[in-house]
Short mmCIF file of N, CA, C and O in Angstrom, two decimals:
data_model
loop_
_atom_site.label_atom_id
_atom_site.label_comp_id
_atom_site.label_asym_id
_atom_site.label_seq_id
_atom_site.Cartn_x
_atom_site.Cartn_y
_atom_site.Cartn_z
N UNK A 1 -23.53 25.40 -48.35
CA UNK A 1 -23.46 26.65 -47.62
C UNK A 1 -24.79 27.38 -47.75
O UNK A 1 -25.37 27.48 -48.83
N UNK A 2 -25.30 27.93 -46.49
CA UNK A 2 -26.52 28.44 -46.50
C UNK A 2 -26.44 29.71 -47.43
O UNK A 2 -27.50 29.88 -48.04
N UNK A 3 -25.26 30.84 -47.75
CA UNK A 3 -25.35 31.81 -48.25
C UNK A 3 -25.11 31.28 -49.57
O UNK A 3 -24.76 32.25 -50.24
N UNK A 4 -25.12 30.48 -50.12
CA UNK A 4 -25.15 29.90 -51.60
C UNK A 4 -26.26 29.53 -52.67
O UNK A 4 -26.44 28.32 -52.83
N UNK A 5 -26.93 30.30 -53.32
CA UNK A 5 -28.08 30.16 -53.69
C UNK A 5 -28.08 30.64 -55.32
O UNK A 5 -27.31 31.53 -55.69
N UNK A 6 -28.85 30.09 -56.11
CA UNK A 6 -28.75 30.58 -57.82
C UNK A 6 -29.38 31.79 -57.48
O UNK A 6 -29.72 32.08 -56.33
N UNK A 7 -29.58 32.75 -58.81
CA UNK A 7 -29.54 34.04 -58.74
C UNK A 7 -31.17 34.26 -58.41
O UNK A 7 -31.49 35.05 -57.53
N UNK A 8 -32.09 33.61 -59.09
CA UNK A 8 -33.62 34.02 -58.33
C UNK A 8 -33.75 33.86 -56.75
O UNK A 8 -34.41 34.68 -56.11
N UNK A 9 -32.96 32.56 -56.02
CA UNK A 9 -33.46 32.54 -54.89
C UNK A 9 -32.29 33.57 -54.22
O UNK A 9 -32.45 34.04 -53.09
N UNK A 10 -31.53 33.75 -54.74
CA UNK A 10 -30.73 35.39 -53.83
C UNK A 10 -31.41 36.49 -53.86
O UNK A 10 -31.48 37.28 -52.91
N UNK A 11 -31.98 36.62 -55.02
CA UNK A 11 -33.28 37.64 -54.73
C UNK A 11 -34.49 37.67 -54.08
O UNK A 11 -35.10 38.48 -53.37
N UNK A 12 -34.62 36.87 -54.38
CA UNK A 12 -35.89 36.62 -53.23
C UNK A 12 -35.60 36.63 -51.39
O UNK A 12 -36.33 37.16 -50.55
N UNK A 13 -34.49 35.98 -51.17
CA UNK A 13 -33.81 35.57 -50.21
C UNK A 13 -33.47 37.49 -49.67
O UNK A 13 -33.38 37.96 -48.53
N UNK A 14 -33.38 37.99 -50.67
CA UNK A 14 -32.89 39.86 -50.52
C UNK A 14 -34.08 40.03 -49.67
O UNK A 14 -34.25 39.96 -48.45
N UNK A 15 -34.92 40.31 -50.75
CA UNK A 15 -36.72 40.78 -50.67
C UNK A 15 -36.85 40.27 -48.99
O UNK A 15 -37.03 41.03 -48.04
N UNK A 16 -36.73 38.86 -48.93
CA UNK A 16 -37.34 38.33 -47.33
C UNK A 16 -36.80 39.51 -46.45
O UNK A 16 -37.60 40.11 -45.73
N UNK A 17 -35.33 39.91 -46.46
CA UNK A 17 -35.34 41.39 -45.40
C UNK A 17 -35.91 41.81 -44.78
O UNK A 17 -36.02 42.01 -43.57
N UNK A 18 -36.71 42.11 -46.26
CA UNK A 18 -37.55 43.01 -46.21
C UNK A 18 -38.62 43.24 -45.32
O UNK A 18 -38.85 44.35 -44.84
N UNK A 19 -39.39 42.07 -45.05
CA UNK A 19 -40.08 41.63 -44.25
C UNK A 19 -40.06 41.66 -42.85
O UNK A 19 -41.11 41.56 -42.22
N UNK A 20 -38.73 41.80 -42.19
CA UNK A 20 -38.26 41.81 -40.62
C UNK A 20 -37.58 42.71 -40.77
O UNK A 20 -36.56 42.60 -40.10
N UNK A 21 -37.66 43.89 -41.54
CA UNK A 21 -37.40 45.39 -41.33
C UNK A 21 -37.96 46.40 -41.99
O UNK A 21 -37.52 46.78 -43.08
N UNK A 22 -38.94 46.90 -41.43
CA UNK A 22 -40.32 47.76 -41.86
C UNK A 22 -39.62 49.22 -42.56
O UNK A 22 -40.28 49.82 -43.40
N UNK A 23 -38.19 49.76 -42.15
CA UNK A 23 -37.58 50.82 -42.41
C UNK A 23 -37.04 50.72 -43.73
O UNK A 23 -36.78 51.76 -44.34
N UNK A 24 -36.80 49.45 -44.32
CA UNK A 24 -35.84 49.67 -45.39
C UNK A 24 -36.17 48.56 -46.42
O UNK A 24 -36.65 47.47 -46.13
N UNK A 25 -35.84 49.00 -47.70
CA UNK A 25 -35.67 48.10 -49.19
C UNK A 25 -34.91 47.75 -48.92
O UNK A 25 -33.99 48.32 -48.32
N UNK A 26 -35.06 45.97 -49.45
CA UNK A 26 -33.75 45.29 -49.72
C UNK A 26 -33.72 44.36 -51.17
O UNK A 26 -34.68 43.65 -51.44
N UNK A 27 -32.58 44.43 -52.05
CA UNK A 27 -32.77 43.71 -53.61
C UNK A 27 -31.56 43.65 -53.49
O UNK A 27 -30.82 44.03 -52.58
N UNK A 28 -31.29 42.98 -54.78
CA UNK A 28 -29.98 42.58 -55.10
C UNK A 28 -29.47 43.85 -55.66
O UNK A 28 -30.12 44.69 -56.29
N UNK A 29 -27.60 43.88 -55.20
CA UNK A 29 -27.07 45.35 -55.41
C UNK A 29 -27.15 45.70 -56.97
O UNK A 29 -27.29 44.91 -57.91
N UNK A 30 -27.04 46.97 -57.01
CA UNK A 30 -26.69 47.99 -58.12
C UNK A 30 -26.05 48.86 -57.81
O UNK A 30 -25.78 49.13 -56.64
N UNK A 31 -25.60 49.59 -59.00
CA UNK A 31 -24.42 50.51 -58.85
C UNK A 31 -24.20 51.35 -59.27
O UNK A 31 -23.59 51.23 -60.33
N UNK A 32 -24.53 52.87 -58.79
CA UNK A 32 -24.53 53.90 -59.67
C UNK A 32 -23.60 54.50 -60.31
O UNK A 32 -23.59 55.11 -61.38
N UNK A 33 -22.63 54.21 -59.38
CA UNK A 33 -21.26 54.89 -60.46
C UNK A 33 -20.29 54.20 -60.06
O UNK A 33 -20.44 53.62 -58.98
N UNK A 34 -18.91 54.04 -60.83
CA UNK A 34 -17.70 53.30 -60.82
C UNK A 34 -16.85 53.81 -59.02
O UNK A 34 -15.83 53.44 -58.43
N UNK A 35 -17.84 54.72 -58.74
CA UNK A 35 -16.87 55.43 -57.27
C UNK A 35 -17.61 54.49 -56.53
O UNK A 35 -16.97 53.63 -55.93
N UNK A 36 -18.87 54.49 -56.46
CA UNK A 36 -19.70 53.33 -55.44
C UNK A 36 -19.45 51.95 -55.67
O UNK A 36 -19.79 51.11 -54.84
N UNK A 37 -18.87 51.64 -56.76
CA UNK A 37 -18.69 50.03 -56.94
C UNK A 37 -17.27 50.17 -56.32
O UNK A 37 -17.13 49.76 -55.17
N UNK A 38 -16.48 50.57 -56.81
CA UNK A 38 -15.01 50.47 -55.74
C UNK A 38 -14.99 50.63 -54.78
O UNK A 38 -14.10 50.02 -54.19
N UNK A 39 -15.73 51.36 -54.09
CA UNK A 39 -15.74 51.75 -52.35
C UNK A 39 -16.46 50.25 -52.02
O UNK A 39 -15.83 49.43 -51.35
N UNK A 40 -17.58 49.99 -52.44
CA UNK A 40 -17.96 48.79 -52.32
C UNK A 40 -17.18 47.41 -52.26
O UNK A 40 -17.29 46.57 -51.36
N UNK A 41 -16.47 47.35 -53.27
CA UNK A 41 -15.72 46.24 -53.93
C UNK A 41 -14.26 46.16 -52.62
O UNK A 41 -13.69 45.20 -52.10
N UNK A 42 -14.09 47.51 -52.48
CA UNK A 42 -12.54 47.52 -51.22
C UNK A 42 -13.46 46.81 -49.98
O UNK A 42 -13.06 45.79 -49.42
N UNK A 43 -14.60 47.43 -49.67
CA UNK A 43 -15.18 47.04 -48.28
C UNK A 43 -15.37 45.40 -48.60
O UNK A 43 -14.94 44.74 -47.65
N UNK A 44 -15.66 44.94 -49.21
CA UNK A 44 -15.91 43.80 -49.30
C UNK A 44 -14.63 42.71 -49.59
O UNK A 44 -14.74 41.49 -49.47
N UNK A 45 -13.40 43.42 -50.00
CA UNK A 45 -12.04 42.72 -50.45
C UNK A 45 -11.82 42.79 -48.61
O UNK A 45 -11.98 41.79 -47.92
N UNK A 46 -11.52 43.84 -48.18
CA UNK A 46 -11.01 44.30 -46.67
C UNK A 46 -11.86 43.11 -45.66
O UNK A 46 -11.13 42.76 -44.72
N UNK A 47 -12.68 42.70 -45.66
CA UNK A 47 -13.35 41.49 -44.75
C UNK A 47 -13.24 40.28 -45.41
O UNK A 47 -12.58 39.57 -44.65
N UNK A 48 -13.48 39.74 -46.25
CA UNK A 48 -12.70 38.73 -47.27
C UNK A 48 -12.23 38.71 -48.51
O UNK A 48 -12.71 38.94 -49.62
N UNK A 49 -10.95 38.33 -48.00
CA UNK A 49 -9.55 37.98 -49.01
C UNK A 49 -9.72 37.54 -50.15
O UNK A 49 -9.53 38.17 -51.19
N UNK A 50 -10.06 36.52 -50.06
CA UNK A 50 -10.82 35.88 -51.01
C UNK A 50 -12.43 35.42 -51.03
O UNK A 50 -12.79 34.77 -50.05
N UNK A 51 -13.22 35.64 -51.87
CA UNK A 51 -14.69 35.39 -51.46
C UNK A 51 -15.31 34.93 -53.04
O UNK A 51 -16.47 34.68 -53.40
N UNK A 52 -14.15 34.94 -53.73
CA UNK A 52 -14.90 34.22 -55.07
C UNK A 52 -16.18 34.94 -55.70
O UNK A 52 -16.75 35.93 -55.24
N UNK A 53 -16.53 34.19 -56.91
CA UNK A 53 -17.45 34.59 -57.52
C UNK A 53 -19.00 34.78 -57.02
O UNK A 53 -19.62 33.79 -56.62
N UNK A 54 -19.53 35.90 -57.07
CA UNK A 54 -20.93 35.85 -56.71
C UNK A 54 -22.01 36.72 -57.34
O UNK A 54 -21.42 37.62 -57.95
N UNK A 55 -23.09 36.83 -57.43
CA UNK A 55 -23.92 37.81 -58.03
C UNK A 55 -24.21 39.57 -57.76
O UNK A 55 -24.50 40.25 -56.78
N UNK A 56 -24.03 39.77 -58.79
CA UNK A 56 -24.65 41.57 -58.75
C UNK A 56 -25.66 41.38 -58.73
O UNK A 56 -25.96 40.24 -58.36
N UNK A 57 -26.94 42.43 -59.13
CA UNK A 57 -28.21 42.91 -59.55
C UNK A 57 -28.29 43.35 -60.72
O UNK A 57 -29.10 44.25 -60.93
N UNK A 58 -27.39 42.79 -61.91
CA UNK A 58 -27.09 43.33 -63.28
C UNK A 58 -27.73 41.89 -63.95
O UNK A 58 -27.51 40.82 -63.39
N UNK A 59 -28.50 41.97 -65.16
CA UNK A 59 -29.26 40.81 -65.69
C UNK A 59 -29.58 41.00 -66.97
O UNK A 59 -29.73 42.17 -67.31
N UNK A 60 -29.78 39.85 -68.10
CA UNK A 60 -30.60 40.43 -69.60
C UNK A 60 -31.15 39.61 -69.04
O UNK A 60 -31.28 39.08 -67.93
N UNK A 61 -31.78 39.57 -70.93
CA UNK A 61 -33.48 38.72 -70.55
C UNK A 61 -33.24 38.16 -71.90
O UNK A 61 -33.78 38.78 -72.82
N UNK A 62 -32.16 36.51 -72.36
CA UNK A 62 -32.60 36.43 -73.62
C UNK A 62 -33.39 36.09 -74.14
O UNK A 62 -33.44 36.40 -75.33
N UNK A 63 -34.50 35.23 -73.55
CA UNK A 63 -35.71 34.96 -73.58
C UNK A 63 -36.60 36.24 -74.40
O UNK A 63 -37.60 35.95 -75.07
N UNK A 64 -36.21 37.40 -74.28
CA UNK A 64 -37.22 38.23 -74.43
C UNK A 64 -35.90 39.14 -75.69
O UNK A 64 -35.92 40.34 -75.98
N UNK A 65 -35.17 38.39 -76.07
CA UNK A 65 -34.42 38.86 -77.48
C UNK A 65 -33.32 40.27 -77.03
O UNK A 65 -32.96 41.26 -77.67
N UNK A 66 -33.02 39.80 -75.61
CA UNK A 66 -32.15 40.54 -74.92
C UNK A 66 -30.88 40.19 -74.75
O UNK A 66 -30.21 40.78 -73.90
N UNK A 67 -30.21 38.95 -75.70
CA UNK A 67 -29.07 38.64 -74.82
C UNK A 67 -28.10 40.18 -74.51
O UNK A 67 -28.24 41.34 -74.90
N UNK A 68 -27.26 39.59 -73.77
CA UNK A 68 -25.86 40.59 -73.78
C UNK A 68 -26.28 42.33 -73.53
O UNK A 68 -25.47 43.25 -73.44
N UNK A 69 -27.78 42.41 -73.45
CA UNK A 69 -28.56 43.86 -73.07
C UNK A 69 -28.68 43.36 -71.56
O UNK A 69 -29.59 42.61 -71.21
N UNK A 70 -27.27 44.04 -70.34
CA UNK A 70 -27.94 43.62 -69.36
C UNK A 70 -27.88 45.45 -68.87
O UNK A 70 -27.25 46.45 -69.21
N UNK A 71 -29.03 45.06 -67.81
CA UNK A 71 -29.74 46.29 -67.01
C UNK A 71 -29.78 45.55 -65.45
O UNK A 71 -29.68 44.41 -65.00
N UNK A 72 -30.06 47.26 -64.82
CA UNK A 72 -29.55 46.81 -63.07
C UNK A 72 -31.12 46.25 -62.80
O UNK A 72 -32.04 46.91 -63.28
N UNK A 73 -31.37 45.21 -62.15
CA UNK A 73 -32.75 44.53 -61.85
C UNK A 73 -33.61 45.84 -60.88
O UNK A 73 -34.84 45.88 -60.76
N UNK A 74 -32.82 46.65 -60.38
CA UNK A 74 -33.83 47.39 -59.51
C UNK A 74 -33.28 48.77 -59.64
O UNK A 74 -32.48 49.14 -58.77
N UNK A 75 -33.55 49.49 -60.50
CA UNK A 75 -32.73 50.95 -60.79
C UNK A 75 -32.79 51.84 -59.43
O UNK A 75 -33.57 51.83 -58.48
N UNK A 76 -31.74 52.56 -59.69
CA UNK A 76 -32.91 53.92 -58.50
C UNK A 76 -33.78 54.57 -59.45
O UNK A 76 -33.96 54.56 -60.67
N UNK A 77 -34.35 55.25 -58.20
CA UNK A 77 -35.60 55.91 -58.76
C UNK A 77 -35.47 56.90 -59.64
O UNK A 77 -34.78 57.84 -59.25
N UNK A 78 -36.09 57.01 -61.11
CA UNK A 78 -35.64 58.28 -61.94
C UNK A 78 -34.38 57.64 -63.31
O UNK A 78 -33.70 58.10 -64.23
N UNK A 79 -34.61 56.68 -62.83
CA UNK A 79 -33.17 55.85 -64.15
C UNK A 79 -34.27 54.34 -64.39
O UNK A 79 -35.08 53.68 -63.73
N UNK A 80 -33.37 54.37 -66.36
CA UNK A 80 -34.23 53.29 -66.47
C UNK A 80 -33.65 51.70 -66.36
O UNK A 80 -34.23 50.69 -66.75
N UNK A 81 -32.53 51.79 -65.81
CA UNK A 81 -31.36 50.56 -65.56
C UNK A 81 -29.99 50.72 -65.94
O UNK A 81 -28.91 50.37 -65.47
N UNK A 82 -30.46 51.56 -67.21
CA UNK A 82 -29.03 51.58 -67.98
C UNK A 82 -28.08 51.52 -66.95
O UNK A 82 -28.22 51.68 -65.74
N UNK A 83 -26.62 51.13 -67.96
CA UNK A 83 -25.35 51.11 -67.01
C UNK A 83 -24.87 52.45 -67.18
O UNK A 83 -25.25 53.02 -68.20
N UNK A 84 -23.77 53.35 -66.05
CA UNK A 84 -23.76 54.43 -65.81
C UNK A 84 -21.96 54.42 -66.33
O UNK A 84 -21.17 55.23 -66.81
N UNK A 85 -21.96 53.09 -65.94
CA UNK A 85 -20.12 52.15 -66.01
C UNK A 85 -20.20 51.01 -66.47
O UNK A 85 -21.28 50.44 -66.61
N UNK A 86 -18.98 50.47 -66.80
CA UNK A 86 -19.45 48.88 -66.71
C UNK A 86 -17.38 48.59 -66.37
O UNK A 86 -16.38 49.31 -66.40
N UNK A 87 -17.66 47.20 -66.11
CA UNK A 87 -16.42 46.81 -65.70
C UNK A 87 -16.23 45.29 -66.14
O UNK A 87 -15.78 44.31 -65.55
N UNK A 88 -16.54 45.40 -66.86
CA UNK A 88 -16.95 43.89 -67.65
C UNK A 88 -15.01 43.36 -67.79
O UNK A 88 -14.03 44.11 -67.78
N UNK A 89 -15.04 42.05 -67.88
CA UNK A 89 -14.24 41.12 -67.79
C UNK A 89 -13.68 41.39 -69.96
O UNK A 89 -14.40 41.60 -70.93
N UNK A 90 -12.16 41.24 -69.85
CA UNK A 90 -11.88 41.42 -71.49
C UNK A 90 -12.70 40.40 -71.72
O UNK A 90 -13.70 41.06 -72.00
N UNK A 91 -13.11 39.09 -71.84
CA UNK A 91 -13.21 38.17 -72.19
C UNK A 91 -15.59 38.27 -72.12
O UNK A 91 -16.24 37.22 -72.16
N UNK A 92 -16.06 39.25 -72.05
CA UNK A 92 -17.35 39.03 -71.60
C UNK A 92 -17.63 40.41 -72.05
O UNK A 92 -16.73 41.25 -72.14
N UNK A 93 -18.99 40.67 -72.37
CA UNK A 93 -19.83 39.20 -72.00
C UNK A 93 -19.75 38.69 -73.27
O UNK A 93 -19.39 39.36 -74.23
N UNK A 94 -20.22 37.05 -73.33
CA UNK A 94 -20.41 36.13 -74.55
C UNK A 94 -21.32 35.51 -74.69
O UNK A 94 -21.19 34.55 -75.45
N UNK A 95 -22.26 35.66 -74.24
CA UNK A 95 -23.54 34.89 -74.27
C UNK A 95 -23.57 33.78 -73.58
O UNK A 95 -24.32 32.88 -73.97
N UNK A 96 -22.72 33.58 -72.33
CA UNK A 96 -23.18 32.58 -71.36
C UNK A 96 -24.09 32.91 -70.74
O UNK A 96 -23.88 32.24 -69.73
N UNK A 97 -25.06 33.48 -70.52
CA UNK A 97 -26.17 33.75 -69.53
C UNK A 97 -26.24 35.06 -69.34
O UNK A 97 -25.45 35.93 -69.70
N UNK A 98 -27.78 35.19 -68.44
CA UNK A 98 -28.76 36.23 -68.07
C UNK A 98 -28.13 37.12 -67.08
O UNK A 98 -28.46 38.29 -66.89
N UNK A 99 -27.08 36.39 -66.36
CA UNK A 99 -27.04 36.61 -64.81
C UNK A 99 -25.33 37.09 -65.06
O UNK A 99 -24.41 36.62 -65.72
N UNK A 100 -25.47 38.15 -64.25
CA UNK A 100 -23.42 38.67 -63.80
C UNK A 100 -22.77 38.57 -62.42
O UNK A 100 -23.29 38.82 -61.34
N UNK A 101 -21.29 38.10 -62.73
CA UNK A 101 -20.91 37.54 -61.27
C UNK A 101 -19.80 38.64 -61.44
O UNK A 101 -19.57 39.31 -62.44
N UNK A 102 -19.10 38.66 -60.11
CA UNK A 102 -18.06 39.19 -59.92
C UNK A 102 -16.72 38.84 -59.37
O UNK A 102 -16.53 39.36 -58.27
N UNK A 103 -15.90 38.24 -59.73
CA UNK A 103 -14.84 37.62 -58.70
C UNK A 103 -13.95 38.27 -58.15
O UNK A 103 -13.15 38.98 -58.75
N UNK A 104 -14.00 38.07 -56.72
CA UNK A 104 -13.21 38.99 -55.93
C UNK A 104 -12.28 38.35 -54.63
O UNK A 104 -12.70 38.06 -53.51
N UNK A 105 -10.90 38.22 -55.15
CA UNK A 105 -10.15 38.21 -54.19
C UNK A 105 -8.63 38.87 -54.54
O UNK A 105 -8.22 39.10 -55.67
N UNK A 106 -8.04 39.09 -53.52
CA UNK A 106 -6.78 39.60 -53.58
C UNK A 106 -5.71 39.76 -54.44
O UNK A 106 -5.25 40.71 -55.07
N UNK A 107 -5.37 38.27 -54.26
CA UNK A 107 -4.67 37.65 -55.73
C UNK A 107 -5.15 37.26 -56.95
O UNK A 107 -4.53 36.47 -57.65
N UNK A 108 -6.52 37.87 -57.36
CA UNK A 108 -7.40 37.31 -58.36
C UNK A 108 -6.96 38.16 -59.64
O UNK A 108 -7.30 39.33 -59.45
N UNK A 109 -6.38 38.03 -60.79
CA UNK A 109 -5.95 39.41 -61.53
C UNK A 109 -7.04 40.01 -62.53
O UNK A 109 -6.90 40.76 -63.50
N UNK A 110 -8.43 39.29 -61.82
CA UNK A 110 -9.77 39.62 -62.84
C UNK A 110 -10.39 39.46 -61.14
O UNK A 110 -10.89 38.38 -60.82
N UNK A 111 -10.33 40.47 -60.24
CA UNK A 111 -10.82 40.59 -59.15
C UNK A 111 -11.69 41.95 -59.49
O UNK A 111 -11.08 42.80 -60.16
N UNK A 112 -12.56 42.15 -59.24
CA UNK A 112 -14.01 43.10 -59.65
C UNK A 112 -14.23 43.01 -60.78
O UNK A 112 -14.71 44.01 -61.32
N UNK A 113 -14.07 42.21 -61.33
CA UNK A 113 -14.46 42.27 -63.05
C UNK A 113 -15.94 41.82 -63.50
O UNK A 113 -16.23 40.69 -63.11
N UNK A 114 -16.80 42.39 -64.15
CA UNK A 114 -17.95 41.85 -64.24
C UNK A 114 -17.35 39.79 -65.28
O UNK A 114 -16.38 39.61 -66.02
N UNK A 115 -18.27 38.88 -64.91
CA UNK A 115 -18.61 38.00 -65.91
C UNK A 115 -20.23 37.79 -66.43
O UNK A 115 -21.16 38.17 -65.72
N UNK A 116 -20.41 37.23 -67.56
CA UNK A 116 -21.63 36.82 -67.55
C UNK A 116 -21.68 35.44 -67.33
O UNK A 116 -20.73 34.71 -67.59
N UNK A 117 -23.03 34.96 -66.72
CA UNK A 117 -22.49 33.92 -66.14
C UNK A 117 -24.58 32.92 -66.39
O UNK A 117 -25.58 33.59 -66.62
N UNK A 118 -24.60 31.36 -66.25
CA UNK A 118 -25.87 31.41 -66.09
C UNK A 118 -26.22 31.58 -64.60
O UNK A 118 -25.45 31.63 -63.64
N UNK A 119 -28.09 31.71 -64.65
CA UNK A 119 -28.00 32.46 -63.27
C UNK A 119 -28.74 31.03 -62.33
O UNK A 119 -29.65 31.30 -61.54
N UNK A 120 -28.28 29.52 -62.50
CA UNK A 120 -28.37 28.45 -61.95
C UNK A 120 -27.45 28.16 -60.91
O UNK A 120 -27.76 27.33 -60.06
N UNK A 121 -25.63 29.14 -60.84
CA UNK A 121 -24.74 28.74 -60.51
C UNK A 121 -25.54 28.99 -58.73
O UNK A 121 -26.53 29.63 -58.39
N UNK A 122 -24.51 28.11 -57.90
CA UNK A 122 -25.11 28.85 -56.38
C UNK A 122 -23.86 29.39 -55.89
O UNK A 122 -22.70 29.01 -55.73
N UNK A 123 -24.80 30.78 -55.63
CA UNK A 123 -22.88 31.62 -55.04
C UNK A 123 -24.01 32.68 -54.32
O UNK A 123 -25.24 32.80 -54.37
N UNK A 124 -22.91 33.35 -53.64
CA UNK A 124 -23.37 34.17 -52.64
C UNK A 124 -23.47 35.42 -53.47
O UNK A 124 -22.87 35.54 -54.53
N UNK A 125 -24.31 36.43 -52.90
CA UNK A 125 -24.56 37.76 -53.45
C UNK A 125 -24.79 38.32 -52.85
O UNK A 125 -25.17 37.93 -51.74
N UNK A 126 -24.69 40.13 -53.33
CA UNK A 126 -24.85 41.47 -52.66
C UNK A 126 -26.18 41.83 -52.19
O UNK A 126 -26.83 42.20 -53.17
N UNK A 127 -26.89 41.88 -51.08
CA UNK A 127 -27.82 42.40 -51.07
C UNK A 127 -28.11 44.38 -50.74
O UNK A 127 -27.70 44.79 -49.65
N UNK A 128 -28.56 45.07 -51.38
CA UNK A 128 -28.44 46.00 -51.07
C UNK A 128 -29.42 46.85 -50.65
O UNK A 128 -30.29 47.15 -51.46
N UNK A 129 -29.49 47.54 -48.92
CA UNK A 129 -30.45 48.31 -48.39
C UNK A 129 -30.20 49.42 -48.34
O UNK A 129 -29.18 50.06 -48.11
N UNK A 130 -31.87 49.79 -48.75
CA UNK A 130 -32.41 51.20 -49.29
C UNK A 130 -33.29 51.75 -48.15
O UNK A 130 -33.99 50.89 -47.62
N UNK A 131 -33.43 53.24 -47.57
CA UNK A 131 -34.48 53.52 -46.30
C UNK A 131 -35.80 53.87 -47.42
O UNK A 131 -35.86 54.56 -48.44
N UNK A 132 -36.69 53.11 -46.75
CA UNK A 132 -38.31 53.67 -47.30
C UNK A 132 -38.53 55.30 -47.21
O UNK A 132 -38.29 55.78 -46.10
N UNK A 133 -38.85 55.98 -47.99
CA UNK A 133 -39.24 56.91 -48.08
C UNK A 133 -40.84 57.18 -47.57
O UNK A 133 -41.79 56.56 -48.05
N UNK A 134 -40.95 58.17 -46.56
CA UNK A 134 -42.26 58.59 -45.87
C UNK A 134 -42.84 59.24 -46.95
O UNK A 134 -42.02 60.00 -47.48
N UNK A 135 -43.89 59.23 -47.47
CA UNK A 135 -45.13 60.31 -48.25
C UNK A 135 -45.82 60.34 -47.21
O UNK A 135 -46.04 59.50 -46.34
N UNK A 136 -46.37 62.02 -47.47
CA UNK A 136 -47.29 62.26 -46.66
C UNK A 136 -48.43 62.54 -47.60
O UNK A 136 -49.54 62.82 -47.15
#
């Protein structure tokens, strides 16, 4: 499936957007508060039922003596990643990986739940657009 990609090339794959629309940021989603992830999470249950596991914009770095420290890859502006919420899975995180998925379907009874997950798997993800801000 073309929308199936490990977690660097979904980002990157975001970023390209970017490129064929001069008006707006595009990265992998984040989430400022538990009201925007549910409004999110319904819009996205409401068009598919089931849509399985796929990537946020939430990440550590254990490489860099971060496991299980994950932060949003692209904050807004004025925040330094931290989480504001979290919705993590009972079972997570455990040190499977850098990268967080979310599984979401209907009948799923761990449907929006964060996992940690490695970020090799190929699954589809959120991309989320931002309007460029004019300076004058």
């Amino acid at each position: 499936d073309k929308h199936h990609r490990d977690y660097d090339d979904q980002k990157y794959e975001c970023f390209l957007n970017e490129l064929d629309d001069g008006n707006f940021h595009y990265h992998m989603v984040n989430f400022e508060s538990r009201k925007e992830y549910n409004c999110v999470m319904k819009i996205i249950l409401d068009e598919n039922e089931d849509l399985g596991p796929m990537y946020i914009g939430l990440r550590a770095d254990s490489l860099g003596n971060m496991r299980n420290l994950f932060e949003w890859e692209k904050p807004i502006e004025g925040s330094d990643g931290s989480l504001n919420f979290e919705s993590w899975d009972p079972n997570s995180p455990l040190g499977r990986g850098d990268c967080v998925t979310v599984q979401l379907g209907k009948d799923l009874k761990d449907s929006g739940l964060w996992k940690d997950s490695t970020c090799s798997l190929t699954l589809p993800a959120i991309c989320e657009r931002s309007p460029k801000t004019i300076r004058n």
